[in-house]
């Protein structure tokens, strides 16, 4: 039965009370009936409404909401400790184990044939970088997700393709969720800027044209005009390139 905006409801909730005396402490579990107010309270993180199965409510002037939902939306690791009992939080993204990181970097977005000299030179050894500083929760499916950037270069060192893969750690393995192409074509002097914004959970990508720069009687290639800009974000659980702007 759906509750009206200001309808009070009697709820049976489990209350854990901790009592401390001197240096000793013990816990007691009791069941208490409370009168709570439901007011169609929304959970909003960085401007986005977070969906939750359990509706937040007000009790004694405090707003109560599902712990896991709030923690996941803020990319905060949370874990239920049934033995204590307790809810344990980790401040900030936890580090990715080296074995998981290396496994992800070896999971290439393009086919690699090591027996083909040309294919091996181009497609078997891209530059790899983990963009997220530790695990994050991008899709809402869990807080053990991370992003890996792959930059492919020619034998001359000119970047010509770049891809971004969303990984999720499942049962101790780095599992690719999906891959999005960032750019393609030998047209930049720099490998392209790809920066992850943890607050907005978006990747901003820029790449530039070649520019011949002469300084102090020496000539070198540098970064010229902006060639392309794009944003990569998660939509329906997958990486999508949006807001793309390209020079005509």
Tab-separated table of C-alpha atoms in Angstrom, residues 44-210:
chain	number	residue	atom	x	y	z
A	44	UNK	CA	20.149	13.462	-4.974
A	45	UNK	CA	23.890	13.053	-5.624
A	46	UNK	CA	25.671	15.564	-7.869
A	47	UNK	CA	22.335	16.635	-9.310
A	48	UNK	CA	21.178	13.094	-10.101
A	49	UNK	CA	18.228	11.450	-8.366
A	50	UNK	CA	19.258	8.099	-6.873
A	51	UNK	CA	16.677	5.338	-7.052
A	52	UNK	CA	16.154	3.238	-3.942
A	53	UNK	CA	13.784	0.381	-3.104
A	54	UNK	CA	13.443	1.439	0.531
A	55	UNK	CA	11.890	4.890	0.836
A	56	UNK	CA	13.707	7.345	3.135
A	57	UNK	CA	11.741	8.539	6.157
A	58	UNK	CA	11.937	11.053	9.021
A	59	UNK	CA	12.168	10.020	12.665
A	60	UNK	CA	12.921	12.355	15.583
A	61	UNK	CA	14.040	15.077	13.190
A	62	UNK	CA	16.542	12.833	11.382
A	63	UNK	CA	16.302	11.483	7.837
A	64	UNK	CA	16.925	7.736	7.482
A	65	UNK	CA	17.952	6.200	4.155
A	66	UNK	CA	19.469	2.877	3.002
A	67	UNK	CA	23.163	2.836	3.853
A	68	UNK	CA	24.269	0.797	0.834
A	69	UNK	CA	22.394	3.017	-1.627
A	70	UNK	CA	23.923	6.229	-0.279
A	71	UNK	CA	27.440	4.783	-0.001
A	72	UNK	CA	27.405	3.371	-3.531
A	73	UNK	CA	26.144	6.646	-4.977
A	74	UNK	CA	29.072	8.463	-3.343
A	75	UNK	CA	31.615	5.804	-4.391
A	76	UNK	CA	32.274	4.963	-0.739
A	77	UNK	CA	33.043	1.351	0.042
A	78	UNK	CA	30.718	-0.170	2.615
A	79	UNK	CA	30.644	-3.625	4.149
A	80	UNK	CA	28.249	-5.297	6.565
A	81	UNK	CA	30.027	-7.004	9.468
A	82	UNK	CA	27.519	-9.510	10.816
A	83	UNK	CA	29.770	-10.659	13.659
A	84	UNK	CA	30.190	-7.306	15.416
A	85	UNK	CA	27.573	-6.213	14.049
A	86	UNK	CA	28.633	-3.068	12.230
A	87	UNK	CA	28.624	-1.261	8.907
A	88	UNK	CA	32.193	-0.549	7.875
A	89	UNK	CA	33.017	2.347	5.547
A	90	UNK	CA	36.227	3.076	3.666
A	91	UNK	CA	36.947	6.728	2.939
A	92	UNK	CA	37.706	7.203	-0.739
A	93	UNK	CA	38.319	4.646	-3.448
A	94	UNK	CA	40.217	1.556	-2.349
A	95	UNK	CA	43.348	0.638	-4.247
A	96	UNK	CA	43.192	-1.892	-7.067
A	97	UNK	CA	45.353	-4.981	-6.427
A	98	UNK	CA	48.287	-5.160	-8.817
A	99	UNK	CA	47.219	-8.592	-10.088
A	100	UNK	CA	43.782	-7.226	-11.047
A	101	UNK	CA	45.293	-4.122	-12.660
A	102	UNK	CA	47.742	-6.162	-14.738
A	103	UNK	CA	45.030	-8.582	-15.793
A	104	UNK	CA	42.899	-5.690	-17.019
A	105	UNK	CA	45.794	-4.110	-18.919
A	106	UNK	CA	46.433	-7.402	-20.708
A	107	UNK	CA	42.778	-7.607	-21.768
A	108	UNK	CA	43.174	-5.598	-24.970
A	109	UNK	CA	40.233	-3.937	-26.757
A	110	UNK	CA	41.536	-4.955	-30.222
A	111	UNK	CA	42.601	-8.415	-31.495
A	112	UNK	CA	46.324	-9.062	-31.159
A	113	UNK	CA	48.223	-11.571	-33.283
A	114	UNK	CA	51.694	-11.995	-31.847
A	115	UNK	CA	52.810	-14.056	-34.829
A	116	UNK	CA	52.225	-11.140	-37.224
A	117	UNK	CA	55.196	-8.723	-36.989
A	118	UNK	CA	53.117	-5.743	-38.093
A	119	UNK	CA	50.106	-6.667	-35.993
A	120	UNK	CA	52.301	-7.310	-32.996
A	121	UNK	CA	54.040	-3.947	-33.350
A	122	UNK	CA	50.766	-2.037	-33.615
A	123	UNK	CA	48.176	-3.907	-31.599
A	124	UNK	CA	49.912	-6.074	-29.005
A	125	UNK	CA	51.623	-3.436	-26.884
A	126	UNK	CA	49.545	-0.259	-26.456
A	127	UNK	CA	50.302	2.238	-23.716
A	128	UNK	CA	47.908	1.499	-20.838
A	129	UNK	CA	46.764	3.649	-17.953
A	130	UNK	CA	44.204	3.186	-15.177
A	131	UNK	CA	42.296	6.464	-15.155
A	132	UNK	CA	40.412	5.970	-11.900
A	133	UNK	CA	42.406	6.339	-8.703
A	134	UNK	CA	41.252	3.031	-7.271
A	135	UNK	CA	37.861	1.363	-7.404
A	136	UNK	CA	34.746	3.422	-8.136
A	137	UNK	CA	31.047	2.801	-8.660
A	138	UNK	CA	30.173	4.061	-12.130
A	139	UNK	CA	27.168	1.966	-13.083
A	140	UNK	CA	25.502	1.446	-9.715
A	141	UNK	CA	26.154	-2.289	-9.989
A	142	UNK	CA	28.960	-2.321	-7.430
A	143	UNK	CA	31.881	-0.373	-6.013
A	144	UNK	CA	34.660	-2.444	-7.599
A	145	UNK	CA	34.727	-0.849	-11.045
A	146	UNK	CA	37.584	0.984	-12.764
A	147	UNK	CA	38.591	2.453	-16.131
A	148	UNK	CA	41.566	1.482	-18.299
A	149	UNK	CA	42.816	3.693	-21.145
A	150	UNK	CA	44.592	2.114	-24.147
A	151	UNK	CA	46.652	4.277	-26.523
A	152	UNK	CA	47.936	2.682	-29.724
A	153	UNK	CA	50.968	4.152	-31.515
A	154	UNK	CA	52.724	3.528	-34.793
A	155	UNK	CA	56.308	2.269	-34.816
A	156	UNK	CA	57.305	5.921	-35.257
A	157	UNK	CA	55.575	6.718	-31.992
A	158	UNK	CA	52.625	8.593	-33.505
A	159	UNK	CA	49.346	7.921	-31.653
A	160	UNK	CA	46.582	6.716	-33.966
A	161	UNK	CA	43.893	5.039	-31.829
A	162	UNK	CA	42.648	5.164	-28.259
A	163	UNK	CA	40.028	3.166	-26.375
A	164	UNK	CA	38.523	3.214	-22.896
A	165	UNK	CA	37.282	0.052	-21.182
A	166	UNK	CA	35.091	-0.209	-18.107
A	167	UNK	CA	36.116	-3.147	-15.897
A	168	UNK	CA	34.383	-4.718	-12.921
A	169	UNK	CA	36.097	-7.033	-10.477
A	170	UNK	CA	34.031	-10.221	-10.118
A	171	UNK	CA	35.196	-13.227	-8.095
A	172	UNK	CA	38.784	-12.042	-8.122
A	173	UNK	CA	38.910	-11.372	-11.877
A	174	UNK	CA	38.927	-8.208	-13.990
A	175	UNK	CA	35.867	-8.546	-16.218
A	176	UNK	CA	35.404	-6.032	-19.087
A	177	UNK	CA	31.913	-4.510	-19.175
A	178	UNK	CA	32.240	-2.555	-22.423
A	179	UNK	CA	34.685	-0.492	-24.490
A	180	UNK	CA	34.287	2.861	-26.220
A	181	UNK	CA	36.521	4.285	-28.960
A	182	UNK	CA	37.984	7.656	-28.007
A	183	UNK	CA	39.635	8.552	-31.318
A	184	UNK	CA	41.062	6.992	-34.463
A	185	UNK	CA	43.506	8.284	-37.054
A	186	UNK	CA	47.108	9.537	-37.124
A	187	UNK	CA	46.485	13.229	-36.686
A	188	UNK	CA	47.807	14.277	-33.316
A	189	UNK	CA	51.209	15.186	-32.023
A	190	UNK	CA	50.174	14.339	-28.466
A	191	UNK	CA	48.527	11.097	-27.301
A	192	UNK	CA	45.413	13.027	-26.330
A	193	UNK	CA	44.270	14.155	-22.910
A	194	UNK	CA	41.900	11.832	-21.055
A	195	UNK	CA	40.949	12.893	-17.526
A	196	UNK	CA	38.487	11.222	-15.157
A	197	UNK	CA	36.341	13.479	-12.961
A	198	UNK	CA	35.396	11.465	-9.831
A	199	UNK	CA	32.746	13.983	-8.774
A	200	UNK	CA	30.778	13.855	-12.008
A	201	UNK	CA	31.915	10.307	-12.915
A	202	UNK	CA	32.829	11.415	-16.428
A	203	UNK	CA	35.915	11.243	-18.643
A	204	UNK	CA	36.906	14.338	-20.616
A	205	UNK	CA	38.942	13.712	-23.764
A	206	UNK	CA	40.797	16.223	-25.962
A	207	UNK	CA	43.190	15.751	-28.842
A	208	UNK	CA	45.068	18.240	-30.981
A	209	UNK	CA	46.487	18.736	-34.448
A	210	UNK	CA	50.168	18.603	-35.287
